[in-house]
XYZ file of C-alpha atoms in Angstrom:
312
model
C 0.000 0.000 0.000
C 2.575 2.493 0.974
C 4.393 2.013 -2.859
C 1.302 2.495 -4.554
C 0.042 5.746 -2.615
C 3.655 6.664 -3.288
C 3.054 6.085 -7.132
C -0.345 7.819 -7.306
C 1.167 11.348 -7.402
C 3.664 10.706 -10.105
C 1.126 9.067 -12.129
C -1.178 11.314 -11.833
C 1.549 13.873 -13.127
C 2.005 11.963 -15.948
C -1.521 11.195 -16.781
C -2.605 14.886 -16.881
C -1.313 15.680 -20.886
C -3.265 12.397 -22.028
C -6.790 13.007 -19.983
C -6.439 16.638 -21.228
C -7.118 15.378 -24.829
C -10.629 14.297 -23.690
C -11.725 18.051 -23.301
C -14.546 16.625 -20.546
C -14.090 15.712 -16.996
C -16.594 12.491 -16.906
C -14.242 10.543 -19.076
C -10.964 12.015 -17.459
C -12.352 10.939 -14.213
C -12.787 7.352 -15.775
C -9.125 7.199 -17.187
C -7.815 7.932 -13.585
C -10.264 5.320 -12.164
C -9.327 3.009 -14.858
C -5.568 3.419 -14.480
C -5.233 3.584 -10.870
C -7.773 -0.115 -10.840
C -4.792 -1.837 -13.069
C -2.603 -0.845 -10.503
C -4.635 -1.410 -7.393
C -4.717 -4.918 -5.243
C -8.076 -5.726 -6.980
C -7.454 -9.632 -7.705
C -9.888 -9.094 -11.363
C -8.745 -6.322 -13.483
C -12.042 -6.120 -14.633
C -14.143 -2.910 -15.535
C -16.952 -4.224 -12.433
C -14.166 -5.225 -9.813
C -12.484 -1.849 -10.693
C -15.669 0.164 -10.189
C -16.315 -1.550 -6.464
C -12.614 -1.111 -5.474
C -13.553 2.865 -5.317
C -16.975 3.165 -4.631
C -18.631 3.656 -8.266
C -21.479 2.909 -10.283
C -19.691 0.276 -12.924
C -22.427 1.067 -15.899
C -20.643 4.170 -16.538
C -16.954 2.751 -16.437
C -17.891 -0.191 -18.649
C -19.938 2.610 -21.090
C -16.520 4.139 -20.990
C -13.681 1.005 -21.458
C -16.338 -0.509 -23.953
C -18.826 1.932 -25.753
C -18.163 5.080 -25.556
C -16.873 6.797 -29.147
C -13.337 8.207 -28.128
C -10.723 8.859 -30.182
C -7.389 7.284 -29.050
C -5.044 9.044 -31.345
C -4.767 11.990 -29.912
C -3.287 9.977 -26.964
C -0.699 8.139 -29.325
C 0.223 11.512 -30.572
C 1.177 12.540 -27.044
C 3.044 9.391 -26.592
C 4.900 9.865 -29.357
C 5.810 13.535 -28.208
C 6.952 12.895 -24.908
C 9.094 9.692 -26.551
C 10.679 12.136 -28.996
C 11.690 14.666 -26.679
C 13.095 12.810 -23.932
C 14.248 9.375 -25.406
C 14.888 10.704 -29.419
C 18.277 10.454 -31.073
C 19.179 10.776 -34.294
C 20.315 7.260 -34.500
C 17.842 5.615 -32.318
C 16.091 2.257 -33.697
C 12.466 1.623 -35.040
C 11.593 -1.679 -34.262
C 8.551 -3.532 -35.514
C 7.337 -6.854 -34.127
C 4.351 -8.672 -33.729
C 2.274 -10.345 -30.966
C -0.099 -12.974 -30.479
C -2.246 -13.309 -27.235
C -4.266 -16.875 -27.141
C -8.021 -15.999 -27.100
C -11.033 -18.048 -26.624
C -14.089 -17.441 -28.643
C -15.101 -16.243 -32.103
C -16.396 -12.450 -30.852
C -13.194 -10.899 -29.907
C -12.528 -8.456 -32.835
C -9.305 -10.218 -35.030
C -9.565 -13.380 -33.232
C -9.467 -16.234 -35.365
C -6.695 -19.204 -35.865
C -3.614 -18.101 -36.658
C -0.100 -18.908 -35.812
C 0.754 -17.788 -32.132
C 4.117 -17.290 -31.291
C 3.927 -17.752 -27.604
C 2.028 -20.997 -27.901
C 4.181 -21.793 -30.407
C 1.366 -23.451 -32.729
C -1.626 -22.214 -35.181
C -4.213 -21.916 -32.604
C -6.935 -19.661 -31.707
C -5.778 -15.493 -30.770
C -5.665 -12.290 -31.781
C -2.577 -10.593 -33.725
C -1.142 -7.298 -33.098
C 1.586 -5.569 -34.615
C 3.714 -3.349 -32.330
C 5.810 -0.175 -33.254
C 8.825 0.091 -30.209
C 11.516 3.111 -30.191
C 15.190 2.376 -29.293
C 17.993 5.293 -28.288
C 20.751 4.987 -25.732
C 18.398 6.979 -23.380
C 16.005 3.805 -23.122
C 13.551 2.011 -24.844
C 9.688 1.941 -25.091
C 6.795 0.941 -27.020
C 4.984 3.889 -29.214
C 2.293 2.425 -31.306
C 0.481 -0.925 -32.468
C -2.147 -1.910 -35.469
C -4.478 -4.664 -34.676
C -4.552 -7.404 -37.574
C -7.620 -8.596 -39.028
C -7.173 -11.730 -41.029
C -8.597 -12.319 -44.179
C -11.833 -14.089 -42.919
C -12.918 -11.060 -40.666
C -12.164 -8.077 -43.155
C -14.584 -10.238 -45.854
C -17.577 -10.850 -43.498
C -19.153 -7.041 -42.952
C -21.657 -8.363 -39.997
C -18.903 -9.587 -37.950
C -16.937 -6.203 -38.638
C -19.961 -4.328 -37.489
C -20.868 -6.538 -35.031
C -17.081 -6.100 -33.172
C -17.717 -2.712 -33.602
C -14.577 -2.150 -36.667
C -14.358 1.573 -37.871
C -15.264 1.418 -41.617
C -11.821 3.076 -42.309
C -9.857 -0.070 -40.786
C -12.205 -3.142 -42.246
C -9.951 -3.245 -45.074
C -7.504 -6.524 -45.397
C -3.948 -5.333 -44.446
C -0.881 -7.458 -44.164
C 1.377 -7.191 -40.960
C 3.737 -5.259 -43.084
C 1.317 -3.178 -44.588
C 0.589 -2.344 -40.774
C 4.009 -1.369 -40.672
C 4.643 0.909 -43.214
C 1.448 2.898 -42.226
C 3.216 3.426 -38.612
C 6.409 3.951 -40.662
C 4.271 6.581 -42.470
C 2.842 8.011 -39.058
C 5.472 8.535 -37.241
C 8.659 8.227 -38.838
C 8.763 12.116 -39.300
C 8.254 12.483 -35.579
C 10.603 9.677 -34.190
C 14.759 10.464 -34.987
C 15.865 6.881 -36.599
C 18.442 5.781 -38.225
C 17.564 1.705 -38.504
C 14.663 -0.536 -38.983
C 14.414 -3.612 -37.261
C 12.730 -6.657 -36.923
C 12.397 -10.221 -36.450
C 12.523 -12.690 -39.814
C 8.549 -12.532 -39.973
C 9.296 -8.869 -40.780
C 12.482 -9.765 -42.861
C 10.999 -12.798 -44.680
C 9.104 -11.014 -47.602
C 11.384 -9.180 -50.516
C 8.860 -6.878 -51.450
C 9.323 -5.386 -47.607
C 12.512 -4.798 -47.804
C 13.148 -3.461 -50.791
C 9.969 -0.700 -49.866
C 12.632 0.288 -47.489
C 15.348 0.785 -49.609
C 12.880 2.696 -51.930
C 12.403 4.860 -48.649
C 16.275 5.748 -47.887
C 15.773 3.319 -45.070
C 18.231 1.398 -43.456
C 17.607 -1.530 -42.411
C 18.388 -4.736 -39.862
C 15.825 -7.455 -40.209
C 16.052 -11.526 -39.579
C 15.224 -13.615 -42.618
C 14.698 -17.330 -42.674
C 17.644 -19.328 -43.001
C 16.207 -20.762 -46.159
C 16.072 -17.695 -47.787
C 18.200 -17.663 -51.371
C 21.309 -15.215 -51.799
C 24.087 -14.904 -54.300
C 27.417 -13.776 -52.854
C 28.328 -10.743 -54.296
C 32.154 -11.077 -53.025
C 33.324 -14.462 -54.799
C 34.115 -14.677 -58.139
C 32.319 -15.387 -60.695
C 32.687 -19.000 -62.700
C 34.507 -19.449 -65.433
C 33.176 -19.000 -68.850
C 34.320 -21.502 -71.337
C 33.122 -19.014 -74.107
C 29.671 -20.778 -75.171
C 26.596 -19.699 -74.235
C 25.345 -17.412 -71.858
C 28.027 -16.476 -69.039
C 27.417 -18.657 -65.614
C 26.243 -16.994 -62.635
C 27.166 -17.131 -59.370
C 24.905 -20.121 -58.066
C 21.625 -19.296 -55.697
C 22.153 -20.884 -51.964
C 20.197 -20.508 -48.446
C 21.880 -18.382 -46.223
C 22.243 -21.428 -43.594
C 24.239 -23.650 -46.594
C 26.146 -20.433 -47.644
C 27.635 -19.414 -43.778
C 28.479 -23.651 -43.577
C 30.434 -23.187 -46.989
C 32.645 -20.330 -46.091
C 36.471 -20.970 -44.959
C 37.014 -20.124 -41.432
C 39.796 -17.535 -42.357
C 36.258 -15.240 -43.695
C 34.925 -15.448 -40.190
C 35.776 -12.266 -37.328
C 35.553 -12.883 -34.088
C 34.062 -10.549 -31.804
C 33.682 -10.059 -27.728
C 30.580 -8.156 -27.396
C 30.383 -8.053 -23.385
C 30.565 -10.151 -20.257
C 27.861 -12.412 -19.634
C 26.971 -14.112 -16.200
C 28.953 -17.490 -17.261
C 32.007 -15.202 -18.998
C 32.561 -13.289 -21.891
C 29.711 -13.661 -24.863
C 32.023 -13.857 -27.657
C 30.457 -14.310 -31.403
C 31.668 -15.156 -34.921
C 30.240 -12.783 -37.480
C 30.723 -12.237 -41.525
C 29.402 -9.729 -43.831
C 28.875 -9.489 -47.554
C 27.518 -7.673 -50.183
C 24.196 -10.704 -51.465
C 21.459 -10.061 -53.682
C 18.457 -12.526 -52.622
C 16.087 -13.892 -54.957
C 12.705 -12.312 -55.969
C 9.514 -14.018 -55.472
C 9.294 -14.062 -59.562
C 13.044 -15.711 -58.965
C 14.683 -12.978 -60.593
C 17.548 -11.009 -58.582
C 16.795 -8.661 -56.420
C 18.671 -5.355 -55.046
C 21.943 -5.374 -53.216
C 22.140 -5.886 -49.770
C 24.152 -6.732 -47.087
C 24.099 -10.196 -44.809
C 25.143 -10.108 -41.442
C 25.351 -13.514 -39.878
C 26.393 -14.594 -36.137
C 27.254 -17.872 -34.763
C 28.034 -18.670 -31.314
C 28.319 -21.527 -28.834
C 25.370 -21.930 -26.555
C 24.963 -22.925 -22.693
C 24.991 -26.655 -24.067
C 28.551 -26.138 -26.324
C 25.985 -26.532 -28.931
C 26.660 -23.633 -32.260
C-alpha cells in the first residue's frame, strides 16, 4: 500500500497531458479510475471489480472502457511527443514486431486461428503488430495496429458486429501495418535503422519498400532464404553460351560453406557465465525475388556462437 500511494502522485503527473485530450471531466475521471484499478490490489482487473474497489457505479466505467466513441489518437500523438523529446536520437532504432495473445471465442474483434508465437502453434488469438523506439536513453513501445485476417475483413456483420471503424475493415498485411506506422510517425521519431524479427524480414517486397524509402535496415530472414554472394568470383566461362552466374544458396548452406579464415571474431560483453564472444561475416548478397529474378543489393550479417549446451 505504501508504494502504490507513493506512485499515485507521479502518475497522476504523468496522466494529466493524455486526460487533457478528452476536453470533458466524466471521461478524465474514468481514465484515472481506470488506471489507478490496473494498478490497485483488486485480484480481477475487470471494468466491475475496478468500479467496487472505489466506490462507483460500474455502468458508466464499462460505457466508458467498452462503448463510448473516443478517439485514441490523440493519446498516441502525445506518446509519441513525450518519446521524442526525452528518449529521441538521431540514431535511435524503429523496431517492428508482432504479438499474439491466445483468445477463446469467435467475438473478440481479429480473433481467429492463426499462428501464435507464444504458444508456439496455429491456434486460436488475436494478432497485433507493435511499433517500439530504441535510443541509448532507453527504450519503449509507441504504437500498435491490430490485424484482421482475411476471414474477418470479408464478413461485414462480424466487422460491425465487433464494432470495426469502416476506415480499418480493409484486409492489411502485418507489413502493410508497418509501413502505415512507418508513415505516421517516422517524421516524428529520430531513426536511423529498422528492425525486426525474420517474420518482418521474410518477404522481398518489404525490404526493398525500405530501400525505396532511404531506409536502413536490420531485419532476420529465414535461413532458407536464397542469396548470391556478391564477393566471390564469378565461374569461369568456357566461351559458349550465356556467361554462368554465381549459383543461388540458403543463407544457412552459404555461412556452412565459407572458410574459417572469412569469419571475425568478436567479444561483445561479459555475460553471467564469462565473456559472450560471437563469430560474425558480412557481404555484399542479392536474394532472390519471389518471380526468382535477382533482387537489389544488400548486405548479410550472420552470427554464430556456442550456446549454454557447447551446442553452435
Amino acid at each position: 500500500p505504501e508504494i502504490f500511494h507513493q506512485v499515485m502522485p507521479r502518475l497522476e503527473t504523468f496522466m494529466t497531458p493524455f486526460v487533457d485530450t478528452f476536453c470533458r471531466q466524466e471521461p478524465s475521471q474514468h481514465a484515472h479510475t481506470y488506471v489507478c484499478g490496473l494498478l490497485s490490489d483488486v485480484e480481477r482487473k475487470n471494468v466491475e471489480s475496478i468500479a467496487y474497489r472505489f466506490g462507483q457505479d460500474r455502468l458508466p466505467l464499462q460505457r466508458f472502457i467498452g462503448w463510448a466513441e473516443w478517439e485514441d489518437e490523440p493519446l498516441r500523438q502525445e506518446l509519441i511527443g513525450q518519446v521524442a523529446q526525452q528518449l529521441g536520437q538521431d540514431d535511435g532504432v524503429l523496431v517492428f514486431d508482432p504479438s499474439a495473445f491466445p483468445k477463446s471465442g469467435t467475438e473478440s474483434v481479429g480473433v481467429a486461428r492463426q499462428w501464435c508465437g507464444r504458444l508456439g502453434k496455429v491456434d486460436n488469438c488475436q494478432v497485433a503488430l507493435y511499433l517500439g523506439y530504441v535510443s541509448a536513453k532507453g527504450h519503449t513501445l509507441v504504437d500498435m495496429r491490430l490485424y484482421l485476417p482475411k476471414e474477418w475483413t470479408t464478413d461485414q456483420a462480424r466487422l460491425k458486429k465487433a464494432g470495426v471503424p469502416t476506415d480499418r475493415s480493409g484486409y492489411r498485411t502485418r507489413h502493410q501495418l508497418a509501413l502505415d506506422m512507418l508513415e505516421t510517425n517516422g517524421t516524428v521519431l529520430p531513426h536511423a535503422w529498422i528492425a525486426g524479427d525474420d517474420e518482418m524480414g521474410r518477404p522481398y517486397w518489404f525490404r526493398r519498400r525500405l530501400a525505396g524509402l532511404g531506409k536502413r535496415y536490420m531485419l532476420a530472414v529465414p535461413s532458407n532464404t536464397l542469396i548470391r554472394d556478391l564477393e566471390t568470383a564469378l565461374p569461369v566461362h568456357h566461351g559458349r553460351g550465356r556467361r554462368p552466374q554465381r549459383p543461388w544458396q540458403g543463407v544457412d548452406a552459404w555461412a556452412m560453406s565459407l572458410d574459417e579464415d572469412a569469419w571475425r571474431r568478436i567479444d561483445v560483453r561479459d555475460g553471467a557465465k564469462g565473456p559472450l564472444v560471437v563469430d560474425v561475416v558480412k557481404r555484399r548478397v542479392v536474394s532472390r525475388t519471389p518471380r526468382r529474378q535477382q533482387g537489389h543489393e544488400e548486405v548479410v550479417v550472420v552470427m554464430r556462437y556456442l550456446d549454454r549446451d557447447n551446442q553452435q
